[in-house]
């Protein structure tokens, strides 16, 4: 049973404490017991005083549930005590809402409990605003990381605080529940994962799952209950393993570790259907690291191992300190068990992550088994794991909170996996599930599903809505891939590379592009677009363009060189641009991310930094792609809108409609690049148009 799961009961019991003992307030009894289990010699005096002060400060305040407010800090502290947090964290945890919500000041906390406790309380007070201070989420989050960066124990308290608030969320309005659940999903769960606090993470996941996906949660719950009614076949497998290990004289504890609801749900999506062995895993706990491998040897000898499931997170620990061996085996009747093998110490770290690391300020190694930890990199400073240092480094460079926020989310998403469902229209095959890295797009889904045949993908629907292939998929999305007929002369365009996150997709696209005849690579996309609306009053090619007036951009350090804006990607201020010197002394500026940039860099050409002139009220060329549902007069309406916005059409191409979908590509001249967002907005408002994007390739 997970440590935290047992806390629900204790949370209530904590308030019903019996007679005082040794001066300890009744209500603190369970906290003290839990704390002593992990830290037998702990001095409970500060805890007692903190409780008394918190209780008197919050007296008269009620939680929304009607319970006295003190029940909340008490429950939060119990969660942390169960996970093995040290005394200072628990002291601060009892006081964590006092400075925010009561008359008590930070100075009073400092005078009474010292600098360290005051520092933690102050950190949590700042974090508190993340939940409810909607004004500037990103800015607050930045503060939150700053607070955490100095001491990760602040985040431990925050996570426990969120867990208790999530447990008691039922009293809130449904919209508020959903809003809080989403922040928990997007920020706190990834942080719990990063900090390695598995016990908090899994419970938070289930609470979020229940709020945001009540129907799936209910269905999963029904499955789990039904499973519990019958004897668990894993019990037989566990017994077989115990026998094998006894015979081999390997001392080990063999337990069954039930999957939490979300894990069962995901596993069901992955497997289609669950067998009776799929509701849990065997957890084998041993004394020494060497015993882990001894256990593995026995399992792989006496049963049939599923080698593909074997992972060694002992030799290569995860970023968040997690260590274990993972494997799976089948017994003689073909029943498969997944297995985790770890030492007791690894187990504690797996459950409690940084919370189990003890007092980061104690350097004398007195904190029980943690002294041997100080030698290896990321683990040497538990207050500041490596990823956190990287984040703080970023945040000092990020130009604004929003950029920082976006980067942070990306970083948190990095190690996560999403599951999507794919089905082809008209296909008789059942829908399949795909596991993709977070951030994957429809392009990735196409290649994951079809291998090199992903080239034939011409569009996608996500949750029934037609969308661009660049769309980033989210966990649980239902994706319908629209495929061109087999043998059709279709193929990926270079901008797919910008949208492909998985190596498999990127490799396939590169290979295809390299096999194509020379430039322009984008033009090979078939069926061949039909050029329409030939450039009315402009010459079809203007080789002096970009050089005929003062260039809109200037090459750093080479102000005399004319800068031309590349035709392939038509950069517009304020796009980030990269230059390359070309024959004749000019510099061509490409959009950052243009396929040509990668090609030039790969062929060893040195980039030249280029910046836009501040005065750049430059006329510019831009290529836009409009994705729309086909309808009569669409083309006329679009070109009219473009004209009304003051832009001139230089080239236009319309691809033949597919699946009622049409793609128009326009290369336009704009008198002022600053008008571009307004133009794109106006085009999006044309009925039938569902997206307008900057294209990576010009209209032919
Ligand atoms: Mn709180």
XYZ file of C-alpha atoms and ligand atoms in Angstrom:
701
model
C 0.000 0.000 0.000
C 1.362 3.404 -0.870
C 2.414 5.476 2.067
C 0.157 8.316 1.096
C -2.912 6.208 0.501
C -2.963 5.263 4.143
C -2.944 8.910 5.087
C -6.559 9.591 4.283
C -7.640 7.705 7.335
C -4.937 9.209 9.485
C -5.836 12.719 8.413
C -9.117 12.433 10.232
C -7.723 10.456 13.116
C -5.121 13.140 13.692
C -7.828 15.433 14.946
C -9.193 12.960 17.405
C -5.989 12.571 19.373
C -6.224 11.115 22.850
C -4.644 12.320 26.051
C -1.540 14.523 25.792
C 1.734 12.689 26.180
C 5.046 14.304 26.947
C 3.632 17.762 26.300
C 2.737 16.895 22.729
C -0.601 18.358 21.585
C -3.102 15.547 20.919
C -3.641 16.573 17.344
C 0.044 16.186 16.587
C 0.206 12.562 17.709
C 0.029 11.003 14.241
C 2.481 13.466 12.769
C 4.907 12.679 15.571
C 4.548 8.922 15.094
C 5.123 9.159 11.366
C 8.076 11.464 11.855
C 9.706 9.196 14.462
C 9.408 6.226 12.116
C 11.788 7.960 9.691
C 13.792 10.003 12.182
C 13.844 8.141 15.485
C 15.882 10.788 17.289
C 13.954 13.818 16.105
C 13.375 16.617 18.612
C 9.664 17.364 18.590
C 9.794 20.613 20.547
C 9.716 22.965 17.540
C 6.883 20.939 16.011
C 4.829 21.275 19.177
C 5.381 25.005 19.353
C 4.612 25.432 15.661
C 1.364 23.550 16.066
C 0.287 25.623 19.049
C 1.091 28.865 17.224
C -0.596 27.767 13.985
C -3.664 26.545 15.824
C -4.099 29.791 17.777
C -3.414 31.929 14.671
C -5.965 30.100 12.513
C -8.516 29.810 15.321
C -11.938 30.880 14.136
C -11.090 30.309 10.474
C -12.954 27.571 8.670
C -12.246 25.656 5.519
C -14.930 25.628 2.884
C -15.859 22.154 4.106
C -16.753 23.648 7.503
C -13.798 22.073 9.270
C -11.472 24.212 11.409
C -8.703 25.621 9.243
C -5.933 24.003 11.285
C -6.990 20.631 9.850
C -5.384 21.680 6.580
C -1.802 22.462 7.712
C -2.007 19.429 9.951
C -2.959 17.146 7.075
C -0.258 18.647 4.852
C 2.317 18.055 7.567
C 1.184 14.480 8.023
C 1.649 13.818 4.311
C 5.205 15.108 4.514
C 5.958 13.241 7.734
C 4.803 9.972 6.184
C 7.158 10.580 3.284
C 10.068 11.099 5.658
C 10.536 14.873 5.498
C 12.882 16.264 8.135
C 11.818 18.345 11.141
C 12.405 21.824 9.708
C 10.165 21.060 6.718
C 7.420 19.805 9.029
C 7.705 22.862 11.263
C 7.381 25.184 8.275
C 4.554 23.061 6.891
C 2.463 23.556 10.038
C 2.936 27.304 9.647
C 2.684 27.448 5.878
C -0.570 29.418 5.680
C -0.156 31.599 8.741
C 1.665 34.548 7.198
C -0.677 34.605 4.201
C -3.933 34.133 6.040
C -3.519 35.283 9.658
C -2.189 38.185 11.707
C 1.119 36.404 12.194
C 4.076 38.100 10.489
C 7.141 36.604 8.944
C 9.274 38.414 11.507
C 7.395 36.717 14.322
C 7.959 33.334 12.681
C 11.641 34.162 12.301
C 11.957 35.279 15.925
C 10.254 32.143 17.169
C 11.628 29.455 14.818
C 14.715 30.879 13.142
C 15.797 31.898 9.688
C 15.353 28.554 7.982
C 11.726 28.005 8.938
C 10.940 31.639 8.104
C 12.563 31.198 4.718
C 10.472 28.135 3.911
C 7.232 29.748 5.088
C 7.976 32.815 2.997
C 8.653 30.637 -0.055
C 5.368 28.779 0.344
C 3.510 32.060 0.908
C 4.743 33.216 -2.470
C 3.829 29.929 -4.119
C 0.349 30.081 -2.643
C -0.501 32.843 -5.084
C 0.006 30.543 -8.024
C -3.234 28.798 -7.177
C -5.518 31.751 -6.878
C -3.690 34.845 -8.075
C -4.746 34.644 -11.700
C -3.395 38.111 -12.490
C -0.017 37.148 -13.828
C 0.379 33.426 -13.716
C 3.670 33.325 -15.512
C 5.275 35.999 -13.405
C 4.139 34.310 -10.214
C 5.432 31.029 -11.461
C 8.773 32.582 -12.060
C 8.812 33.741 -8.467
C 7.766 30.276 -7.464
C 10.776 28.799 -9.174
C 13.050 31.354 -7.649
C 11.779 30.393 -4.231
C 12.169 26.727 -5.061
C 15.561 27.253 -6.566
C 16.969 28.291 -3.291
C 15.461 25.407 -1.410
C 13.526 22.575 -2.934
C 11.852 21.874 0.416
C 9.550 24.779 -0.384
C 8.272 22.773 -3.323
C 7.823 19.679 -1.158
C 5.467 21.638 1.077
C 3.711 23.074 -1.953
C 3.098 19.616 -3.395
C 1.711 18.253 -0.152
C -0.429 21.392 0.177
C -1.805 20.834 -3.320
C -2.468 17.182 -2.612
C -4.580 18.000 0.415
C -6.403 20.751 -1.449
C -7.107 18.375 -4.332
C -8.407 15.733 -1.933
C -10.846 18.244 -0.523
C -11.789 19.903 -3.799
C -15.269 18.389 -3.816
C -16.685 21.408 -1.964
C -15.758 23.793 -4.804
C -17.826 24.739 -7.831
C -17.191 22.417 -10.806
C -15.546 25.171 -12.916
C -13.169 25.943 -10.106
C -12.422 22.268 -9.620
C -11.585 21.937 -13.304
C -9.387 25.021 -13.291
C -7.394 23.861 -10.283
C -7.165 20.343 -11.690
C -5.695 21.687 -14.929
C -2.981 23.664 -13.159
C -2.240 20.557 -11.147
C -1.990 18.526 -14.335
C 0.121 21.034 -16.232
C 2.473 22.228 -13.540
C 2.397 20.368 -10.249
C 2.281 16.800 -11.510
C 5.262 17.350 -13.809
C 7.068 18.961 -10.900
C 6.252 16.021 -8.633
C 7.633 13.792 -11.351
C 10.760 15.908 -11.640
C 11.270 15.883 -7.912
C 10.749 12.132 -7.917
C 7.831 12.179 -5.480
C 5.996 9.222 -6.948
C 3.606 8.798 -4.017
C 2.261 12.342 -4.395
C 2.337 12.216 -8.158
C 0.149 9.127 -8.502
C -2.476 10.347 -6.072
C -2.563 13.774 -7.740
C -2.926 12.054 -11.106
C -5.932 10.078 -9.971
C -7.593 13.129 -8.431
C -7.093 15.095 -11.654
C -8.253 12.131 -13.733
C -11.484 11.949 -11.749
C -12.221 15.648 -12.181
C -11.239 16.108 -15.818
C -12.311 12.713 -17.170
C -15.092 11.564 -14.844
C -16.533 9.058 -17.307
C -13.236 7.284 -17.993
C -12.433 7.396 -14.315
C -15.734 5.768 -13.464
C -15.221 3.042 -16.058
C -11.730 2.368 -14.753
C -13.048 2.254 -11.227
C -15.617 -0.352 -12.237
C -12.841 -2.484 -13.775
C -10.676 -2.203 -10.680
C -13.517 -3.092 -8.336
C -14.441 -6.097 -10.441
C -10.819 -7.174 -10.432
C -10.643 -6.932 -6.648
C -13.603 -9.237 -6.196
C -11.749 -12.199 -7.681
C -8.506 -13.651 -6.351
C -5.531 -11.886 -7.931
C -3.500 -14.298 -10.097
C -0.459 -12.114 -9.413
C -0.601 -13.570 -5.903
C 0.205 -17.014 -7.345
C 3.007 -15.576 -9.428
C 4.375 -13.756 -6.378
C 4.330 -17.004 -4.447
C 6.217 -18.750 -7.270
C 8.829 -15.986 -7.217
C 9.166 -16.255 -3.437
C 9.843 -19.983 -3.836
C 12.481 -19.401 -6.500
C 14.271 -16.738 -4.460
C 14.132 -18.803 -1.274
C 15.744 -21.673 -3.089
C 18.429 -19.361 -4.454
C 18.930 -17.948 -0.945
C 18.277 -14.387 -2.026
C 16.625 -12.489 0.804
C 13.759 -10.521 -0.703
C 10.311 -9.205 -0.004
C 7.871 -9.895 -2.862
C 4.845 -7.596 -2.889
C 2.017 -6.813 -5.247
C 1.842 -3.183 -6.151
C -1.544 -2.232 -7.597
C -1.582 0.213 -10.468
C -3.367 3.464 -9.731
C -6.480 4.378 -11.713
C -4.757 6.440 -14.376
C -2.160 3.745 -14.878
C -4.863 1.094 -15.339
C -6.633 3.405 -17.774
C -3.478 4.013 -19.802
C -2.570 0.365 -19.764
C -6.003 -0.528 -21.052
C -5.639 1.962 -23.899
C -2.258 0.482 -24.716
C -3.354 -3.144 -24.638
C -6.945 -2.781 -25.756
C -8.068 -5.124 -23.010
C -6.795 -5.966 -19.585
C -5.987 -9.443 -18.349
C -6.227 -10.361 -14.667
C -2.455 -9.923 -14.259
C -2.501 -6.384 -15.594
C -3.880 -4.562 -12.561
C -0.644 -4.555 -10.671
C 3.036 -5.300 -10.750
C 5.309 -7.376 -8.588
C 7.539 -5.261 -6.400
C 10.633 -7.068 -5.137
C 12.559 -5.344 -2.357
C 16.055 -6.443 -1.414
C 18.860 -5.260 0.847
C 21.737 -4.576 -1.492
C 22.126 -3.314 -5.004
C 23.883 -6.555 -5.987
C 20.800 -8.482 -4.835
C 18.734 -6.673 -7.464
C 20.767 -8.330 -10.182
C 20.705 -11.661 -8.360
C 16.898 -11.482 -8.351
C 16.882 -10.575 -12.018
C 19.115 -13.548 -12.825
C 16.789 -15.932 -11.019
C 13.680 -14.523 -12.682
C 15.190 -14.708 -16.137
C 16.366 -18.270 -15.502
C 13.298 -19.772 -13.901
C 10.641 -18.012 -15.977
C 10.417 -16.836 -19.566
C 11.604 -13.217 -19.597
C 10.117 -10.650 -21.949
C 13.437 -9.115 -22.813
C 11.924 -6.078 -24.499
C 10.491 -5.029 -21.139
C 13.856 -5.071 -19.385
C 15.171 -1.690 -18.286
C 18.071 -0.984 -15.970
C 17.431 2.243 -14.080
C 20.059 1.275 -11.536
C 22.987 1.513 -13.912
C 21.346 4.531 -15.558
C 19.172 6.305 -12.968
C 16.419 8.549 -14.223
C 16.856 12.331 -13.928
C 14.718 12.314 -10.818
C 16.873 9.921 -8.779
C 14.642 6.959 -9.526
C 16.433 3.622 -9.528
C 15.001 0.157 -10.176
C 15.230 -2.782 -12.510
C 12.151 -3.273 -14.648
C 11.382 -6.570 -16.285
C 8.499 -8.859 -17.175
C 8.214 -12.607 -17.349
C 5.722 -15.249 -18.344
C 5.062 -18.338 -16.282
C 4.471 -21.802 -17.715
C 0.801 -21.077 -18.365
C 1.636 -17.887 -20.242
C 0.562 -15.402 -17.588
C 2.717 -12.307 -17.747
C 3.830 -10.304 -14.714
C 5.612 -6.981 -14.817
C 8.253 -6.701 -12.135
C 10.104 -3.902 -10.338
C 13.245 -4.822 -8.415
C 14.896 -2.342 -6.048
C 16.548 -2.004 -2.663
C 14.606 -0.673 0.308
C 16.534 2.558 0.034
C 15.783 2.891 -3.675
C 12.149 2.288 -2.810
C 12.099 5.110 -0.333
C 13.628 7.462 -2.881
C 11.223 6.236 -5.581
C 8.255 7.010 -3.345
C 9.384 10.232 -1.745
C 12.047 11.609 -4.109
C 13.720 14.739 -2.829
C 11.610 14.615 0.320
C 13.516 11.476 1.308
C 16.867 13.130 0.913
C 16.945 14.500 4.405
C 18.116 17.864 5.595
C 20.114 19.456 2.804
C 21.916 21.696 5.282
C 23.408 18.883 7.274
C 26.842 18.147 5.938
C 28.088 15.909 8.741
C 26.482 12.841 7.151
C 24.571 12.207 10.352
C 21.275 11.950 8.534
C 21.120 8.146 8.490
C 21.759 6.470 5.171
C 22.167 9.570 3.103
C 25.863 10.172 3.643
C 26.909 7.925 0.759
C 24.980 10.043 -1.638
C 27.197 13.024 -1.848
C 29.544 11.804 -4.506
C 27.498 11.764 -7.663
C 26.610 14.886 -9.555
C 22.925 15.587 -9.669
C 22.305 14.053 -6.300
C 24.976 15.952 -4.438
C 22.789 18.999 -3.865
C 19.229 17.933 -3.166
C 18.093 21.517 -2.776
C 18.899 22.166 -6.383
C 18.707 19.233 -8.767
C 20.347 19.750 -12.142
C 17.192 20.511 -14.085
C 16.258 23.186 -11.605
C 19.634 24.848 -12.005
C 19.086 24.810 -15.755
C 15.669 26.387 -15.374
C 16.987 29.116 -13.151
C 19.737 29.738 -15.641
C 17.117 30.111 -18.370
C 14.895 32.323 -16.386
C 17.730 34.795 -15.944
C 18.020 34.927 -19.739
C 14.367 34.770 -20.744
C 13.271 38.114 -22.206
C 9.877 38.030 -20.516
C 7.782 35.845 -18.243
C 5.722 34.411 -21.093
C 8.760 33.131 -22.935
C 10.053 31.647 -19.754
C 6.732 30.048 -19.014
C 6.568 28.491 -22.468
C 10.090 27.130 -22.132
C 9.332 25.745 -18.740
C 6.306 23.903 -20.001
C 8.327 22.460 -22.846
C 10.952 21.332 -20.438
C 8.464 19.740 -18.132
C 6.882 17.998 -21.084
C 10.163 16.588 -22.298
C 10.129 13.251 -20.653
C 6.441 12.688 -20.907
C 4.650 10.445 -23.269
C 1.205 10.938 -24.707
C -1.215 8.364 -26.016
C -3.362 9.121 -29.039
C -5.848 7.033 -30.953
C -5.702 6.812 -34.697
C -8.218 5.584 -37.204
C -8.375 6.033 -40.937
C -11.636 7.095 -42.488
C -13.196 4.224 -44.361
C -10.714 1.766 -42.941
C -12.119 -1.406 -41.473
C -9.158 -1.766 -39.160
C -9.760 -0.998 -35.517
C -8.366 2.212 -34.239
C -4.872 1.847 -32.874
C -3.144 3.615 -30.046
C 0.142 5.393 -30.529
C 2.594 6.429 -27.870
C 4.372 9.608 -28.805
C 6.601 12.028 -26.949
C 4.779 15.074 -25.644
C 4.952 17.817 -28.253
C 4.461 15.375 -31.132
C 2.305 16.556 -34.031
C 0.057 14.967 -36.641
C 3.177 14.520 -38.790
C 4.696 12.321 -36.103
C 1.479 10.368 -35.798
C 1.460 9.743 -39.560
C 4.939 8.223 -39.539
C 4.411 6.346 -36.296
C 1.326 4.743 -37.819
C 2.434 4.181 -41.411
C 6.224 4.146 -41.447
C 7.557 5.592 -44.669
C 4.008 5.584 -46.040
C 3.452 8.548 -43.752
C 4.546 10.534 -46.821
C 1.044 10.065 -48.158
C -0.575 11.944 -45.312
C -2.347 15.029 -46.608
C -4.312 16.144 -43.595
C -5.727 15.219 -40.243
C -8.710 15.545 -38.018
C -8.147 15.850 -34.305
C -11.175 15.042 -32.197
C -13.247 15.282 -35.346
C -12.011 18.705 -36.391
C -10.041 19.216 -39.547
C -6.686 20.644 -38.643
C -3.203 21.256 -39.959
C -0.527 18.591 -39.848
C 1.476 20.927 -37.634
C -1.063 20.573 -34.823
C 0.543 19.505 -31.559
C -1.273 16.498 -30.159
C -2.372 16.173 -26.579
C -2.783 13.144 -24.431
C -5.974 11.315 -25.355
C -6.563 12.998 -28.702
C -8.394 10.991 -31.351
C -6.552 11.483 -34.631
C -7.843 10.646 -38.062
C -5.088 10.697 -40.668
C -6.209 11.634 -44.147
C -4.087 9.692 -46.606
C -3.620 10.244 -50.356
C -4.324 7.222 -52.532
C -1.535 4.673 -52.670
C 0.800 5.213 -55.595
C -0.260 8.843 -55.789
C 2.668 11.147 -56.376
C 2.374 12.686 -52.927
C 5.159 13.483 -50.551
C 6.198 15.526 -47.545
C 7.089 19.172 -47.830
C 10.247 20.530 -46.190
C 8.232 22.372 -43.560
C 7.183 19.003 -42.173
C 10.624 18.862 -40.641
C 9.653 21.802 -38.478
C 6.671 19.879 -37.203
C 8.272 16.495 -36.684
C 9.471 15.782 -33.188
C 10.133 12.064 -33.375
C 13.422 10.917 -34.876
C 11.580 8.308 -36.968
C 9.510 10.969 -38.729
C 12.438 13.326 -39.194
C 14.597 10.626 -40.696
C 11.890 9.484 -43.102
C 11.189 13.050 -44.244
C 14.877 13.856 -44.708
C 15.459 10.677 -46.660
C 12.535 11.480 -48.921
C 13.590 15.083 -49.473
C 17.160 14.082 -50.243
C 15.971 11.625 -52.859
C 14.102 14.384 -54.682
C 15.526 16.332 -57.606
C 17.138 19.685 -56.778
C 15.289 22.807 -55.658
C 12.661 23.769 -55.095
C 12.004 20.859 -52.802
C 8.606 22.189 -51.824
C 7.398 22.139 -55.379
C 7.567 18.390 -55.586
C 4.536 18.030 -53.454
C 1.882 16.413 -55.525
C -0.676 16.561 -56.934
C 0.917 19.540 -58.606
C -0.677 22.769 -57.499
C -2.350 24.718 -60.234
C -1.058 28.226 -60.473
C -3.876 30.724 -60.647
C -4.138 34.463 -60.620
C -0.794 35.108 -62.237
C 0.858 38.086 -60.639
C -1.249 40.860 -61.985
C 0.786 44.000 -62.188
C 4.138 42.797 -60.926
C 6.794 41.221 -63.081
C 6.860 37.488 -62.335
C 10.428 37.711 -61.046
C 12.116 40.665 -59.506
C 15.725 39.812 -58.976
C 16.505 43.211 -57.552
C 14.056 42.734 -54.779
C 15.462 43.392 -51.377
C 18.327 45.375 -52.824
C 16.424 48.063 -54.650
C 15.988 50.247 -51.616
C 17.889 50.192 -48.344
C 17.604 46.614 -47.024
C 15.125 46.070 -44.235
C 17.763 44.089 -42.396
C 21.443 44.585 -41.781
C 24.274 42.104 -41.313
C 25.961 42.526 -37.944
C 29.485 43.777 -38.359
C 29.056 44.008 -42.141
C 26.825 47.064 -42.548
C 27.972 47.667 -46.123
C 26.727 44.287 -47.374
C 23.270 44.327 -48.940
C 20.918 41.956 -47.173
C 18.367 40.110 -49.286
C 15.371 38.435 -47.807
C 15.284 34.805 -48.855
C 12.544 33.847 -51.261
C 12.208 30.354 -49.906
C 10.907 31.402 -46.509
C 10.054 35.108 -47.049
C 11.083 36.516 -43.666
C 9.191 39.473 -42.269
C 10.101 41.651 -39.273
C 10.217 40.678 -36.446
C 10.903 37.033 -37.463
C 14.181 35.750 -36.061
C 16.511 35.572 -39.078
C 19.867 34.030 -39.899
C 22.057 35.200 -42.774
C 24.464 33.468 -45.139
C 26.902 35.230 -47.433
C 26.185 34.517 -51.070
C 28.140 35.130 -54.239
C 28.581 38.767 -55.096
C 29.032 39.860 -51.492
C 25.368 40.042 -50.500
C 23.911 38.304 -47.474
C 20.678 36.343 -47.734
C 18.502 36.326 -44.634
C 16.427 33.228 -43.929
C 13.863 32.651 -41.255
C 15.251 30.748 -38.335
C 13.981 27.214 -38.913
C 13.900 27.473 -42.709
C 15.079 24.198 -44.209
C 17.757 26.080 -46.146
C 19.386 27.168 -42.900
C 19.852 23.583 -41.800
C 21.140 22.666 -45.248
C 23.645 25.531 -45.347
C 24.830 24.834 -41.831
C 25.204 21.138 -42.641
C 27.341 21.971 -45.645
C 29.668 23.972 -43.420
C 28.595 27.514 -44.357
C 29.041 29.981 -41.537
C 25.937 31.876 -40.515
C 26.099 35.684 -40.412
C 24.061 37.360 -37.658
C 21.398 39.597 -39.159
C 19.057 42.031 -37.453
C 16.111 44.027 -38.623
C 16.554 47.763 -38.950
C 14.628 49.612 -36.276
C 13.133 51.796 -38.977
C 11.956 48.785 -40.933
C 8.608 49.991 -42.127
C 9.727 47.813 -44.938
C 7.659 46.616 -47.778
C 8.096 42.892 -47.799
C 7.176 39.675 -49.427
C 5.415 37.067 -47.417
C 4.022 33.646 -48.210
C 0.859 32.606 -46.460
C -1.010 29.377 -46.600
C -4.733 29.295 -46.011
C -6.359 26.005 -45.102
C -10.070 25.936 -45.765
C -13.083 23.857 -46.496
C -13.763 24.061 -50.200
C -16.788 26.145 -51.210
C -17.843 28.288 -54.150
C -16.275 31.757 -54.272
C -13.725 30.942 -51.606
C -10.855 32.048 -53.813
C -12.614 35.272 -54.757
C -13.421 36.044 -51.125
C -9.867 35.419 -50.013
C -8.237 37.509 -52.696
C -10.696 40.302 -52.050
C -9.869 40.255 -48.353
C -6.187 40.393 -49.179
C -6.763 43.381 -51.444
C -8.869 45.175 -48.827
C -6.012 44.747 -46.362
C -3.728 46.517 -48.802
C -1.602 43.572 -49.882
C -0.824 42.656 -53.486
C -0.906 39.054 -54.685
C 2.334 38.161 -56.475
C 1.685 34.472 -56.864
C -1.033 32.149 -55.810
C -1.417 28.415 -55.955
C -4.426 26.311 -55.156
C -4.076 22.632 -54.606
C -6.925 20.452 -55.845
C -9.392 19.832 -53.026
C -8.921 16.691 -50.994
C -11.433 15.460 -48.478
C -13.326 18.752 -48.948
C -10.230 20.551 -47.877
C -8.342 23.085 -49.948
C -5.016 24.739 -49.463
C -4.281 28.122 -50.982
C -0.743 29.444 -50.982
C -0.198 33.124 -51.636
C 2.992 35.045 -52.025
C 2.076 38.632 -51.268
C 3.649 42.026 -51.123
C 2.854 44.020 -48.023
C 3.705 47.704 -47.867
C 4.365 47.462 -44.156
C 5.425 44.242 -42.471
C 3.684 45.391 -39.290
C 0.359 44.851 -41.062
C 0.951 41.113 -41.313
C -0.891 40.004 -38.143
C -3.960 42.033 -39.126
C -3.906 40.543 -42.615
C -3.691 37.006 -41.276
C -6.535 37.685 -38.851
C -8.715 39.044 -41.646
C -7.997 36.011 -43.814
C -8.901 33.667 -40.976
C -12.253 35.375 -40.716
C -13.198 34.464 -44.276
C -15.928 31.825 -43.929
C -14.572 28.298 -44.434
C -10.988 29.217 -43.596
C -9.835 27.411 -40.511
C -6.194 28.344 -40.466
C -3.738 30.775 -42.027
C -0.065 30.190 -41.434
C 3.256 31.464 -42.665
C 4.381 28.968 -45.292
C 7.953 27.768 -45.465
C 7.878 27.637 -49.253
C 6.661 30.268 -51.714
C 3.697 29.794 -53.980
C 4.979 28.568 -57.303
Mn -2.225 25.590 2.251
